[in-house]
Structures are given as structure tokens and as C-alpha cells.
PDB file of C-alpha atoms and ligand atoms in Angstrom:
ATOM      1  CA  UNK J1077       0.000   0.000   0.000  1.00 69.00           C
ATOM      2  CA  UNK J1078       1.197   3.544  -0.954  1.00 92.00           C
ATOM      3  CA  UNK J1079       1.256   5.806   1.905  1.00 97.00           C
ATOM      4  CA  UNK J1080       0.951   9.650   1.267  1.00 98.00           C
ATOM      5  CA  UNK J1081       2.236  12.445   3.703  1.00 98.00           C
ATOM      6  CA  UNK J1082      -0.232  15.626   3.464  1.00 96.00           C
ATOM      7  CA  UNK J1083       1.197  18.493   2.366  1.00 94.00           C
ATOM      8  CA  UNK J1084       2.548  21.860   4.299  1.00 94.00           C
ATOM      9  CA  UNK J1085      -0.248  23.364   5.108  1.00 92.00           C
ATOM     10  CA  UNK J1086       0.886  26.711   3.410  1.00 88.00           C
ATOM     11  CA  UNK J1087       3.635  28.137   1.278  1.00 90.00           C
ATOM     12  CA  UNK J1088       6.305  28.750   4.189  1.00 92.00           C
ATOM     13  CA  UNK J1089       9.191  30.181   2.158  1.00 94.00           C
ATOM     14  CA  UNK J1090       5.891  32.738   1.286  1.00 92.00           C
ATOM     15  CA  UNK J1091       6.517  33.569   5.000  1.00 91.00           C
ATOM     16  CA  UNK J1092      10.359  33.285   5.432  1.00 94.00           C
ATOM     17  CA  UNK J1093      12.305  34.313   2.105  1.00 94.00           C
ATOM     18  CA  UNK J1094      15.206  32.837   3.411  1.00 94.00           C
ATOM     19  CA  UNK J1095      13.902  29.339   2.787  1.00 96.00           C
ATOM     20  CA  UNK J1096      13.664  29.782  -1.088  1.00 96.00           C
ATOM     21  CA  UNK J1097      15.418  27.676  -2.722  1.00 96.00           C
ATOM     22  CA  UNK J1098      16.293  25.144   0.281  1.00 97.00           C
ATOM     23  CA  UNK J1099      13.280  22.378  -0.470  1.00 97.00           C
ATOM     24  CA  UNK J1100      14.857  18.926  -0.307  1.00 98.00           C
ATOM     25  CA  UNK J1101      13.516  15.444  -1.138  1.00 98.00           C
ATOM     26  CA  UNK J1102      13.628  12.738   0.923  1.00 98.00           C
ATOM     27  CA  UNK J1103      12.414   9.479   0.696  1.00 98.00           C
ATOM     28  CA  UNK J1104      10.308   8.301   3.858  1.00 98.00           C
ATOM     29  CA  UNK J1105      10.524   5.033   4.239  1.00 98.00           C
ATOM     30  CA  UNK J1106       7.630   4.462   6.550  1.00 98.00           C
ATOM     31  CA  UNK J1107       8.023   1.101   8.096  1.00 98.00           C
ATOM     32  CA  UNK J1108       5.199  -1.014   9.214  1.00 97.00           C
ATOM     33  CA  UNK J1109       4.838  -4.002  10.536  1.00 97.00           C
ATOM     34  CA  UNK J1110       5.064  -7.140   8.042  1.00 97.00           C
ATOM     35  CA  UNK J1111       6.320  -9.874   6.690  1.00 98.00           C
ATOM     36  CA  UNK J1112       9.717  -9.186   4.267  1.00 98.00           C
ATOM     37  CA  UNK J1113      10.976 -11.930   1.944  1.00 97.00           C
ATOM     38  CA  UNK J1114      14.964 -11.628   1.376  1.00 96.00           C
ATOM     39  CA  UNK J1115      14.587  -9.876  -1.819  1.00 96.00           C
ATOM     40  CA  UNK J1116      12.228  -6.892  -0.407  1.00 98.00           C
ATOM     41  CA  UNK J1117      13.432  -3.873   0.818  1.00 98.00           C
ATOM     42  CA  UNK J1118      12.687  -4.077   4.429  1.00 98.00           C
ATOM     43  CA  UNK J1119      13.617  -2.898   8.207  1.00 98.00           C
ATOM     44  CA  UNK J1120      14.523  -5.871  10.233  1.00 98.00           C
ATOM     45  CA  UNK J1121      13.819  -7.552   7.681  1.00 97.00           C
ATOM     46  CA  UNK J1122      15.767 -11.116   6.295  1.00 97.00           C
ATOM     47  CA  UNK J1123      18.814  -9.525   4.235  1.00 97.00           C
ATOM     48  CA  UNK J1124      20.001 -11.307   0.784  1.00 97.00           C
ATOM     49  CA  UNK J1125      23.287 -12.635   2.318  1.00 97.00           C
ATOM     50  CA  UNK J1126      25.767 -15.148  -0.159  1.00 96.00           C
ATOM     51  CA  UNK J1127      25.790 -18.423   1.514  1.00 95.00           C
ATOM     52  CA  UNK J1128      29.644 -18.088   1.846  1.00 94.00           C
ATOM     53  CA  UNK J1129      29.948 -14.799   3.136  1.00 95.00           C
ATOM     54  CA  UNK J1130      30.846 -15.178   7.064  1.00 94.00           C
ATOM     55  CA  UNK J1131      27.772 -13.569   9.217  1.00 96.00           C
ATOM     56  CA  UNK J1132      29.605  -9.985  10.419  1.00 96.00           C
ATOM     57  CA  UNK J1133      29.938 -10.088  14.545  1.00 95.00           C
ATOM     58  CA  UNK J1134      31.107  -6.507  15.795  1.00 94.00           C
ATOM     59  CA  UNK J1135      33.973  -5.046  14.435  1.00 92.00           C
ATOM     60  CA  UNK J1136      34.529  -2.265  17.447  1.00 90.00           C
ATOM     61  CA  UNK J1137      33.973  -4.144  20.329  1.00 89.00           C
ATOM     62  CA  UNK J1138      36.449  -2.161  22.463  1.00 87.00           C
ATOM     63  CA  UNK J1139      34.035   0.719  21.630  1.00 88.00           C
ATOM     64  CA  UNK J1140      30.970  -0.925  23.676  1.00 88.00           C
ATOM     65  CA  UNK J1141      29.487   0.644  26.961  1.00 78.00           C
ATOM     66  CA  UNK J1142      32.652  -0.909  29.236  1.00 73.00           C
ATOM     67  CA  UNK J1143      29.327  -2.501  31.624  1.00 72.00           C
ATOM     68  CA  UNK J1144      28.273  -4.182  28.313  1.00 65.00           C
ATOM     69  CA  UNK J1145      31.444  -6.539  28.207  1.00 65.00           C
ATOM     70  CA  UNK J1146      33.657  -7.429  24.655  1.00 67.00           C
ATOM     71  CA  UNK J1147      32.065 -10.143  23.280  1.00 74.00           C
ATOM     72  CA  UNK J1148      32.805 -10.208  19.542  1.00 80.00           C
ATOM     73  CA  UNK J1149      27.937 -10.236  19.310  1.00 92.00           C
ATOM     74  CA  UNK J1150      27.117 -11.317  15.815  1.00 96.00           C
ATOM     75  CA  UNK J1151      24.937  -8.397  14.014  1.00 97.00           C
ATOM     76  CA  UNK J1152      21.275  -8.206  13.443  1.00 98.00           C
ATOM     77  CA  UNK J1153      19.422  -6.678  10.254  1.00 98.00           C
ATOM     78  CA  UNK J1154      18.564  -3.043  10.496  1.00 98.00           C
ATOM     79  CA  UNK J1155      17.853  -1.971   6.393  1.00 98.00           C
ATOM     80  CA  UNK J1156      18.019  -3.545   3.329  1.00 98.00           C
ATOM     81  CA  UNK J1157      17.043  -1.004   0.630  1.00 98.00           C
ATOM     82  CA  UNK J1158      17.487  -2.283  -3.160  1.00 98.00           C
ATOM     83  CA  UNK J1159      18.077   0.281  -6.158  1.00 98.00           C
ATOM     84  CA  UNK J1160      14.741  -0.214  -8.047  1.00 98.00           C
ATOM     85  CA  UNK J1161      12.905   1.086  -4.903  1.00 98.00           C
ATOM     86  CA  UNK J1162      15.117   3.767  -3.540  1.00 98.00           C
ATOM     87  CA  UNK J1163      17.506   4.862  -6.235  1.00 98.00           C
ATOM     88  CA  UNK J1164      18.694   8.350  -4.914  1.00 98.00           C
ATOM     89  CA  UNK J1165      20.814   6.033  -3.009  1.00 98.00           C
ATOM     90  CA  UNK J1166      24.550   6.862  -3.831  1.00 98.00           C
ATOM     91  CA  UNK J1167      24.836   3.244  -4.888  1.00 98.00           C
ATOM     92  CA  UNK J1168      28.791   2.455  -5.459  1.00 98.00           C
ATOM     93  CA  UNK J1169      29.781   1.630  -9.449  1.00 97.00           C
ATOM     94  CA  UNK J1170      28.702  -1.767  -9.941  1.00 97.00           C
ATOM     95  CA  UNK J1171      26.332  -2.246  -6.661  1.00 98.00           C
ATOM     96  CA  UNK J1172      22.462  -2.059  -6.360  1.00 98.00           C
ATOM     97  CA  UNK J1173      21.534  -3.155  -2.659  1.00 98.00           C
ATOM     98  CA  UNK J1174      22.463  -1.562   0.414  1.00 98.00           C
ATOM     99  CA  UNK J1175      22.633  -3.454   3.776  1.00 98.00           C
ATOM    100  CA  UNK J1176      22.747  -1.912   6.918  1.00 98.00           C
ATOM    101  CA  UNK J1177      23.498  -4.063  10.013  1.00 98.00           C
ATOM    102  CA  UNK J1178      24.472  -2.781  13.389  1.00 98.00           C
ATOM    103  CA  UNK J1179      25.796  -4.501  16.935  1.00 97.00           C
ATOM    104  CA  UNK J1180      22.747  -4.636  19.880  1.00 96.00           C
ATOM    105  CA  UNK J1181      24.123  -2.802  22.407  1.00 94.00           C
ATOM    106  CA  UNK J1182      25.311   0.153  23.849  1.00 94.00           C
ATOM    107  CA  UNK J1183      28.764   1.614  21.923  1.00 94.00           C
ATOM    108  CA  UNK J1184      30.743   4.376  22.817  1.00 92.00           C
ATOM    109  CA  UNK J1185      30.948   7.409  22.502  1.00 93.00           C
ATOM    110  CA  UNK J1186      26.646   7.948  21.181  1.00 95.00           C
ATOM    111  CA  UNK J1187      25.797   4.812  23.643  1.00 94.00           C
ATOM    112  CA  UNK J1188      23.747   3.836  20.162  1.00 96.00           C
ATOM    113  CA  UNK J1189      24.464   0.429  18.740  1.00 97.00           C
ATOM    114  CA  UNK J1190      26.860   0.569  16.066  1.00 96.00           C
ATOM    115  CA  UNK J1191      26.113   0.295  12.545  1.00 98.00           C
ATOM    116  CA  UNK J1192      28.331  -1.386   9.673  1.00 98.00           C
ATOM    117  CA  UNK J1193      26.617  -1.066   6.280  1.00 98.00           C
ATOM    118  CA  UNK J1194      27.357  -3.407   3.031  1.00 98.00           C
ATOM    119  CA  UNK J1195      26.795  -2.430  -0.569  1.00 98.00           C
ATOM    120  CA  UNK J1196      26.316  -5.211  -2.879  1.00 97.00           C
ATOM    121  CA  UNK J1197      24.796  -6.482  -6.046  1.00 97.00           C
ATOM    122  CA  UNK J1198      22.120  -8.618  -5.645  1.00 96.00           C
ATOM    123  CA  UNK J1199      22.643 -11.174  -8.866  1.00 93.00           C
ATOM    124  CA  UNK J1200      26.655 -11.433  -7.442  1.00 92.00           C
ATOM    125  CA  UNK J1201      25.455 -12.955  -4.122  1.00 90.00           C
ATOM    126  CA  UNK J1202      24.622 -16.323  -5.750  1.00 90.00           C
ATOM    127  CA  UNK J1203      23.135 -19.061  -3.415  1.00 93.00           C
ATOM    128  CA  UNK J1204      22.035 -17.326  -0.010  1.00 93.00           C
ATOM    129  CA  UNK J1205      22.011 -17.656   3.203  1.00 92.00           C
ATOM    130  CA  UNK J1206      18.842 -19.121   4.407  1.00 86.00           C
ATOM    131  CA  UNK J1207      19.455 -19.819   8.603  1.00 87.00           C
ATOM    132  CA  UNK J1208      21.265 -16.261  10.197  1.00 89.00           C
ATOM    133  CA  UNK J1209      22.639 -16.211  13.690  1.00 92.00           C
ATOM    134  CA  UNK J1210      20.333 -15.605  16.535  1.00 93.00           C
ATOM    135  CA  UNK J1211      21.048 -12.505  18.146  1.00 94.00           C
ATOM    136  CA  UNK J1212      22.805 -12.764  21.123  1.00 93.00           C
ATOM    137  CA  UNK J1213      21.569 -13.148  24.438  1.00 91.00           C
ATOM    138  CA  UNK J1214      23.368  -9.722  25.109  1.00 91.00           C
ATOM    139  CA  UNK J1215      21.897  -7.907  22.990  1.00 93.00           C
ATOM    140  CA  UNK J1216      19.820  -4.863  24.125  1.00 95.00           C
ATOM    141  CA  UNK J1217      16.021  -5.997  22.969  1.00 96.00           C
ATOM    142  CA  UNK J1218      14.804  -2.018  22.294  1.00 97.00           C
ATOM    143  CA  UNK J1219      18.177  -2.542  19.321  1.00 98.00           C
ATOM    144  CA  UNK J1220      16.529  -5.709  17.782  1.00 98.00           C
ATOM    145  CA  UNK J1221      14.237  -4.487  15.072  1.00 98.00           C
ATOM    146  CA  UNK J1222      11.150  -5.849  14.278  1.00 98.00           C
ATOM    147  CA  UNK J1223      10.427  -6.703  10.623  1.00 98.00           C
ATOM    148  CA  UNK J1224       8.696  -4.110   8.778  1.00 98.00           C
ATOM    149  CA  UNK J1225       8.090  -3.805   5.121  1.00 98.00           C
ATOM    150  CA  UNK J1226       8.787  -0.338   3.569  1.00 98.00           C
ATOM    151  CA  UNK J1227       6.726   1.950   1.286  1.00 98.00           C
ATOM    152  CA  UNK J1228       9.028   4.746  -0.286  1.00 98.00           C
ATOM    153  CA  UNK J1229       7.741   8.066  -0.408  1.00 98.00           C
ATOM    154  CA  UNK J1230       9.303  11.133  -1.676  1.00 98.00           C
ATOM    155  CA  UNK J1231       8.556  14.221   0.191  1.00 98.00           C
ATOM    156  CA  UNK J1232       9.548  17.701  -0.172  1.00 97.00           C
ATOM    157  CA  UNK J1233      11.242  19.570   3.136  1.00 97.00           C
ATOM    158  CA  UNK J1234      12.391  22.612   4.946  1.00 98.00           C
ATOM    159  CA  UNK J1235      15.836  22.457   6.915  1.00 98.00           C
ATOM    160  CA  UNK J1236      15.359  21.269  10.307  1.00 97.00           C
ATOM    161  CA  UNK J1237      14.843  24.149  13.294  1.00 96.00           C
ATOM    162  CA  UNK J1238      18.239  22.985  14.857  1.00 96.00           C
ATOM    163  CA  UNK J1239      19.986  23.274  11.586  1.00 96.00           C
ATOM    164  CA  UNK J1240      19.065  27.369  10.890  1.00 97.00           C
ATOM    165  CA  UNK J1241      21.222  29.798  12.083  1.00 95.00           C
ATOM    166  CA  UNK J1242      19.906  31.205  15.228  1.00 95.00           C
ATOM    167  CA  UNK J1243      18.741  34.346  14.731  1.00 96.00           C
ATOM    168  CA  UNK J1244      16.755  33.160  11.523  1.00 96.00           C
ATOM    169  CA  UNK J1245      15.238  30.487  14.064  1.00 96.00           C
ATOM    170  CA  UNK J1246      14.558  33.238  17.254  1.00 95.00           C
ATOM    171  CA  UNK J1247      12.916  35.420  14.562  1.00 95.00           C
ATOM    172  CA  UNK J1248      10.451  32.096  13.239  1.00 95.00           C
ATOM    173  CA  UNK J1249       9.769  31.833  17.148  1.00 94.00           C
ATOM    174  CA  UNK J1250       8.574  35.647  17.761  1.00 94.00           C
ATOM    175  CA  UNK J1251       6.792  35.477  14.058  1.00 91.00           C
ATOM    176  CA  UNK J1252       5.122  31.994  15.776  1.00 91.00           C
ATOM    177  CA  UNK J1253       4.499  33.760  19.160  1.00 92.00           C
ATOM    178  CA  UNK J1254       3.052  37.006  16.925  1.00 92.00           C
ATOM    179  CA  UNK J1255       1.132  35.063  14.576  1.00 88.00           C
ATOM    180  CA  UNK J1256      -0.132  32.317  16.140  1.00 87.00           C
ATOM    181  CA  UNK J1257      -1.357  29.836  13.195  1.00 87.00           C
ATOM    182  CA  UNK J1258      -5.526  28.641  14.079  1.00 87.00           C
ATOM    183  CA  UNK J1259      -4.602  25.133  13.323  1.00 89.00           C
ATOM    184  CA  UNK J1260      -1.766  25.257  15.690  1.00 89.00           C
ATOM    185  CA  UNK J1261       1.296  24.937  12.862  1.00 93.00           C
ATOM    186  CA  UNK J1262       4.911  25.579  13.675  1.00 94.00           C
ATOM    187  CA  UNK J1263       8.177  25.725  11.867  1.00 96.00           C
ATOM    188  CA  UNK J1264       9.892  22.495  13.933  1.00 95.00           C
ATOM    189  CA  UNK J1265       7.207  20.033  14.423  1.00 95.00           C
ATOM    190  CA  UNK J1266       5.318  20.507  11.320  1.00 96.00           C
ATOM    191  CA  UNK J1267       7.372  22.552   8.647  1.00 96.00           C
ATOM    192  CA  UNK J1268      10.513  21.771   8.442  1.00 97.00           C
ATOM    193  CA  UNK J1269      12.578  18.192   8.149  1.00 98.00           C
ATOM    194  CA  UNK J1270      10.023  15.384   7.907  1.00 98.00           C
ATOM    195  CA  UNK J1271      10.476  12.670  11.552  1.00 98.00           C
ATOM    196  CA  UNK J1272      11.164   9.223  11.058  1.00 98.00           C
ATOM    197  CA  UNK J1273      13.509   6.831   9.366  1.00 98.00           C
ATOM    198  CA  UNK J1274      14.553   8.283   5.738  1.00 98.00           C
ATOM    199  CA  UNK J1275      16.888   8.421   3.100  1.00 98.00           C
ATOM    200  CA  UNK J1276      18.622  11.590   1.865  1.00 98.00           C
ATOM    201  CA  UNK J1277      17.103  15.130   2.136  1.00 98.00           C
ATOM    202  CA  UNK J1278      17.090  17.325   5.321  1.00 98.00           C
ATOM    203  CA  UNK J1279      18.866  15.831   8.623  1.00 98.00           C
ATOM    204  CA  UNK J1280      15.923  16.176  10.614  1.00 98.00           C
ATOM    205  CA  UNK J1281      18.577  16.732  14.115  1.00 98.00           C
ATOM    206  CA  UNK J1282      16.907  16.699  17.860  1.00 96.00           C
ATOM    207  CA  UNK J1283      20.407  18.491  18.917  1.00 96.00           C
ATOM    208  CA  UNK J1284      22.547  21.173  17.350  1.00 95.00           C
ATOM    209  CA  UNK J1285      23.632  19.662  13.626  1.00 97.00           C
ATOM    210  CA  UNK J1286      27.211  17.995  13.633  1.00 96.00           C
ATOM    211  CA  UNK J1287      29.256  18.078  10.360  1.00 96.00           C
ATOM    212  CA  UNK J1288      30.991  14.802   9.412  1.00 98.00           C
ATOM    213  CA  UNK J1289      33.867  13.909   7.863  1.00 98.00           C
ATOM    214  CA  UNK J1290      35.224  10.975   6.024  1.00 98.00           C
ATOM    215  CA  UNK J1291      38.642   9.551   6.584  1.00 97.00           C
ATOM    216  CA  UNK J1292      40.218  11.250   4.134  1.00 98.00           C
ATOM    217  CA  UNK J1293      38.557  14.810   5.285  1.00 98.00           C
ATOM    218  CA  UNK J1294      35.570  14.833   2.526  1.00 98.00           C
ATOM    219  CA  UNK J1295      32.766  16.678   3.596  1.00 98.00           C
ATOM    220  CA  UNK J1296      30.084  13.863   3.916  1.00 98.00           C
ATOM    221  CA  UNK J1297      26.287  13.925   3.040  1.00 98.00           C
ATOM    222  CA  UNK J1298      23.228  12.846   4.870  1.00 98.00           C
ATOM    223  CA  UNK J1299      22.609   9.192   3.595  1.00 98.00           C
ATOM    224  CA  UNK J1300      19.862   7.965   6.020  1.00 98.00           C
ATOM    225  CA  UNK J1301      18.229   8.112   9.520  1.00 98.00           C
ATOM    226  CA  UNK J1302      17.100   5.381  11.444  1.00 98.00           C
ATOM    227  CA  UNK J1303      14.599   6.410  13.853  1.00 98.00           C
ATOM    228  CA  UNK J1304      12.769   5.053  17.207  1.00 97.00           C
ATOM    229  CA  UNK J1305       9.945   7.072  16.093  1.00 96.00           C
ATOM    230  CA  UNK J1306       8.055   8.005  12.950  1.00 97.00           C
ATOM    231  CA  UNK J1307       6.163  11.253  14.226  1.00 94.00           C
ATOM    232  CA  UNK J1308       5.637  12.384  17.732  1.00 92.00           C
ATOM    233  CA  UNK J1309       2.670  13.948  20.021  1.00 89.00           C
ATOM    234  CA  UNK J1310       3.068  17.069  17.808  1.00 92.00           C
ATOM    235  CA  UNK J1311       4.273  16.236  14.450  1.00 94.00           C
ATOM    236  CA  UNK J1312       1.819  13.624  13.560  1.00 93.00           C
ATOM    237  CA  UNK J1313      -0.636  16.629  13.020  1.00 92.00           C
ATOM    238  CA  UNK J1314       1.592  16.649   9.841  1.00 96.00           C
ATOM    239  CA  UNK J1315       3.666  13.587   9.400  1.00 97.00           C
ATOM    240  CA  UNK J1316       0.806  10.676   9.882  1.00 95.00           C
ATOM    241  CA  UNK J1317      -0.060   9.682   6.059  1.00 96.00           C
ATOM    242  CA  UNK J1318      -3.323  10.258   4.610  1.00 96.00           C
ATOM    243  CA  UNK J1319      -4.411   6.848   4.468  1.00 95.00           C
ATOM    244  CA  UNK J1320      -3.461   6.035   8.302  1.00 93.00           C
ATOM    245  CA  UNK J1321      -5.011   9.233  10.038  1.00 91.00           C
ATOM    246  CA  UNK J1322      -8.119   7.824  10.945  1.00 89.00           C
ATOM    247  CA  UNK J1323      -6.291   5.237  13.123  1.00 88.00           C
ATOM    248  CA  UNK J1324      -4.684   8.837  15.289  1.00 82.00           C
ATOM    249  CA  UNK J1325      -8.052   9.217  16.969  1.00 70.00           C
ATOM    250  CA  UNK J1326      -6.720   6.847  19.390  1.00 64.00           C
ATOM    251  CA  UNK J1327      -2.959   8.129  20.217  1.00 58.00           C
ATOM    252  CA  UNK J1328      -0.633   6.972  20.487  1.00 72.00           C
ATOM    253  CA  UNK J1329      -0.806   4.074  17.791  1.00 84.00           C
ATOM    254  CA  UNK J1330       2.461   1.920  18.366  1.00 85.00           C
ATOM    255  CA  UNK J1331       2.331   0.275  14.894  1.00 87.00           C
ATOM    256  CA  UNK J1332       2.378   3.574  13.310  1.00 90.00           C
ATOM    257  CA  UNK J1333       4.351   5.200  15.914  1.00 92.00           C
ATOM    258  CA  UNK J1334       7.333   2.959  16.543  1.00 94.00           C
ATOM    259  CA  UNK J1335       6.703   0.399  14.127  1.00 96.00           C
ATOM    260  CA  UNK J1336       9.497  -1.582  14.340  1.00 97.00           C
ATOM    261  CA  UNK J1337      10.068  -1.415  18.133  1.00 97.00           C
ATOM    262  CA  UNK J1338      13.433   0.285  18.432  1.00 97.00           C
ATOM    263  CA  UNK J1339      14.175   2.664  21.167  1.00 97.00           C
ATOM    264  CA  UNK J1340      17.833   4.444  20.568  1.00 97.00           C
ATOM    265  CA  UNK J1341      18.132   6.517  24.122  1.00 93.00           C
ATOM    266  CA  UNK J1342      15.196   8.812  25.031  1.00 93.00           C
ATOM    267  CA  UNK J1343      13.756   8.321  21.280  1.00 94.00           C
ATOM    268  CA  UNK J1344      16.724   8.851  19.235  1.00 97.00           C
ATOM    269  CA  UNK J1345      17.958   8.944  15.820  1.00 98.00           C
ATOM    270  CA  UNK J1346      21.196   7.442  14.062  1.00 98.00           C
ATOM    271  CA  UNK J1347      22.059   9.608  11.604  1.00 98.00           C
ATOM    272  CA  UNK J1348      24.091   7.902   8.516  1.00 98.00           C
ATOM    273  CA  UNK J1349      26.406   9.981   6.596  1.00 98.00           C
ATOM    274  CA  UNK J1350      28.486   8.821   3.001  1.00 98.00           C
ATOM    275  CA  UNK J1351      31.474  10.436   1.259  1.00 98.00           C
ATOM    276  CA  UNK J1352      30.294  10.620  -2.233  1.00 98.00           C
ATOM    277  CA  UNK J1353      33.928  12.132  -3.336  1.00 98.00           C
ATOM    278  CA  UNK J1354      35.510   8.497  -2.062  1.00 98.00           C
ATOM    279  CA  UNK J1355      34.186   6.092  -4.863  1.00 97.00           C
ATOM    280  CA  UNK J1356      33.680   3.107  -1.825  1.00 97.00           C
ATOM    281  CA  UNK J1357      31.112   5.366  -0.053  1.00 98.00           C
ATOM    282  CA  UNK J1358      32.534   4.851   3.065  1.00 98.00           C
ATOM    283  CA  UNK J1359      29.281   5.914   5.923  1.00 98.00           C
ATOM    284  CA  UNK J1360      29.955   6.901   9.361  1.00 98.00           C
ATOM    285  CA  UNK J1361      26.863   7.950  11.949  1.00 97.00           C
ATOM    286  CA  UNK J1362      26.344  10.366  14.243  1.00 98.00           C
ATOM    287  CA  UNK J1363      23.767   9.404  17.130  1.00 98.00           C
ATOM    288  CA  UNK J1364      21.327  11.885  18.448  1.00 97.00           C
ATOM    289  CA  UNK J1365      18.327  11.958  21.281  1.00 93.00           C
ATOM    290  CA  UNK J1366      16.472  14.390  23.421  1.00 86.00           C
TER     291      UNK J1366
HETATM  292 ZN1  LIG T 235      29.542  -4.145  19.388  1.00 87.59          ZN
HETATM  293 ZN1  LIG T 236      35.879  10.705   1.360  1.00 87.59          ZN
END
């Protein structure tokens, strides 16, 4: 089922000049509960895996939560997003699949599980992987994703409040305070970065924005955010998609909410960042929460 997000209730850059011109797409991926095969694009979902490729276990264990202990925990499945339904994605020359797996518990220095992502092509993995590791008794449970199935949706946003420069973001607070919108809009909650887990566009930060750079100093791009929730108590005024707002009479709706039952900290985001000068994409994250 296609999901639809409603769109901003006015023209804001009609309001604030300053926004001309900044409109990004990004893809929301809105998760919801389901049943994935191996070759869907999914969250939590079974990944396409070559039979002889060794299951990844952590790869920065000395980076865990010291209380968490060192064992080398094998990885579970956090996104598997193939080219013919997200292809923005900065695939690498020859690769059409991108994997993202991360290590259940607590890491250093976010105290966010720690993500390793895999770009592949799909044809190349040959025969597959049908039984994956358990996750480990370790793990943290709120870092073991349920499996969703994903409906792409590309959406048009502002620049997150955190991400303005502060005097352009006190002066959409006093024009907020001075023109108080009827239905209740705001620049943050409703008119700006779009909540949830996403690829490209707008980071959509809870704290001030953090620049990232790759190993080899390149500037490095917002690739995707992983999020423990899709909208909250404000922003599904805006966020919740046409076809599911009937269900909000009855807040807070779990399965729309937090589909697949992840909690990073006090509702947190990891935010995913490529180098699109270095040709491997190397990704590195950034973890956020309120
Ligand atoms: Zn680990
Ligand atoms: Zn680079």
C-alpha cells in the first residue's frame, strides 16, 4: 500500500524568504509491521546474504558501553534497501543493494548500537544464506528491530529548526508567538525536516547539527536516519499519512508510531552519513536523542 504524507499546510518560504530555494527530497521510508521476503526492501527484515559470506559479529567491540562486556555479538538486520525502490541512493559503481546491520548494544561514545553497512549487487550474491545467527543473548532488545516492510515516499522539506542559524530560528519563534497559526502549525514540528527513518534530504537533528567527515577529510552527506519514532505527540498533526489518520483518533498508535520497536536513548535517531567524493562510499553515523 502507498502511503501519502499531506502536504505543508501553506507556502512557508511565502513567510520566510530565506527558505527559497532550500526544499529537499527525501524518501520516507515508513516502516510497518510485516512480513519481508529476502529480496524486499525491508527494516529488520531477512537480508540477501551469499551463503559463503561469514555472518559480520562486531567489528569495534572495544568501543561498547565498558558494563556491556567485549564479546565479539554477531549483528542483526537493520535496512536492506534495493536500487529499483530507492535509487537516490549513492549506490557504489557496480552495486544495487544496500545493507545496513548494526551490533545490539550500547557503543561508545553515542551509547547507540553501532552500525556497519554493506553495498552489494544482488545477482553477485549467488546461493544465499537461508538460517542467520540468533542474536545474542546480550543484545539490548529495544536494538533488535522488528520486521517491517517499507513503502518509499518522496517528500519535499524545509531544513530542520536545529539546523538554521539562530537568529533566523529566534525570529520564526517571535513570528510563531506574533502570529499564532488557528490550526496550531509551527516551523519544527510541522514545517521543516520530515520525523522518522529516511533516506537523503534534510537531517531532521533533535540536537545542534554535527558536520561529518570521512577519513580522508571529505565533507560527507546525509545518507539515512534510522529512527525510534516516525512522528511524535506534535508532528503527527503533519507527518501521519493520509491513508493512516483515521487510526490517530486513538494516540498513540504503536504500529504507526514505533513500528518496528526500536528505542535508541530517550527516542533517538542514528544519523548515517556517506562520502560521495571516495568512490567506496565509506558511511559513518552520528547518534542523536532528546
Ligand atoms: Zn559491538
Ligand atoms: Zn571521502
Amino acid at each position: 500500500m502507498g502511503l501519502t504524507t499531506p502536504s505543508a499546510p501553506f507556502d512557508t518560504a511565502a513567510i520566510f524568504p530565506e527558505l527559497e530555494g532550500q526544499s529537499r527530497t527525501t524518501v520516507r521510508l515508513h516502516p510497518r509491521r510485516g512480513e519481508p521476503a529476502i529480496t524486499d526492501s525491508s527494516m529488520g527484515g531477512p537480508l540477501l546474504w551469499p551463503a559463503d559470506e561469514p555472518w559480520p559479529s562486531c567489528p569495534a567491540p572495544q568501543t561498547h558501553n565498558p558494563s556491556e562486556g567485549f564479546d565479539p555479538l554477531p549483528l542483526v538486520p537493520v535496512l536492506q534497501l534495493f536500487a529499483r525502490d530507492v535509487p537516490e541512493l549513492p549506490f557504489p559503481d557496480g552495486t544495487d543493494t544496500l545493507q545496513v546491520l548494526w551490533c545490539p548494544v550500547d557503543h561508545e561514545p553515542f551509547f547507540q548500537p553501532h552500525p556497519v553497512v554493506r553495498w552489494r549487487k544482488a545477482i553477485a550474491a549467488g546461493s544465499l544464506l537461508v538460517e542467520t545467527p540468533e542474536p545474542h543473548a546480550d543484545s539490548d532488545e529495544s536494538y533488535l528491530p522488528a520486521a517491517c516492510v517499507l513503502s518509499p515516499e518522496r517528500v519535499e522539506e524545509y531544513p530542520a529548526g536545529w539546523a538554521l542559524p539562530r537568529e533566523f530560528r529566534d525570529r520564526i519563534w517571535d513570528w510563531e508567538k506574533n502570529h499564532p497559526s488557528p490550526d496550531g502549525w509551527g516551523y519544527f514540528s510541522h514545517l521543516s525536516a520530515a520525523p522518522g527513518s529516511k533516506v537523503g534530504g534534510w537531517v531532521d537533528w533533535i540536537q545542534d547539527p554535527v558536520q561529518v567527515e570521512c577519513s580522508r577529510g571529505h565533507e560527507m552527506e546525509h545518507l539515512l536516519t534510522v529512527a525510534s519514532w516516525e512522528y511524535d505527540a506534535q508532528s503527527c498533526k503533519r507527518w501521519t499519512p493520509i491513508e493512516e489518520q483515521h487510526l490517530l483518533r486513538r494516540f498513540q498508535v504503536p504500529e504507526l508510531q514505533e513500528p518496528a520497536d526500536i528505542m535508541l536513548g530517550d527516542a533517538g535517531s542514528m544519523y548515517l552519513f556517506v562520502c560521495l567524493q571516495c568512490p567506496e562510499r565509506p558511511v559513518e553515523m552520528v547518534g542523536q536523542c532528546s
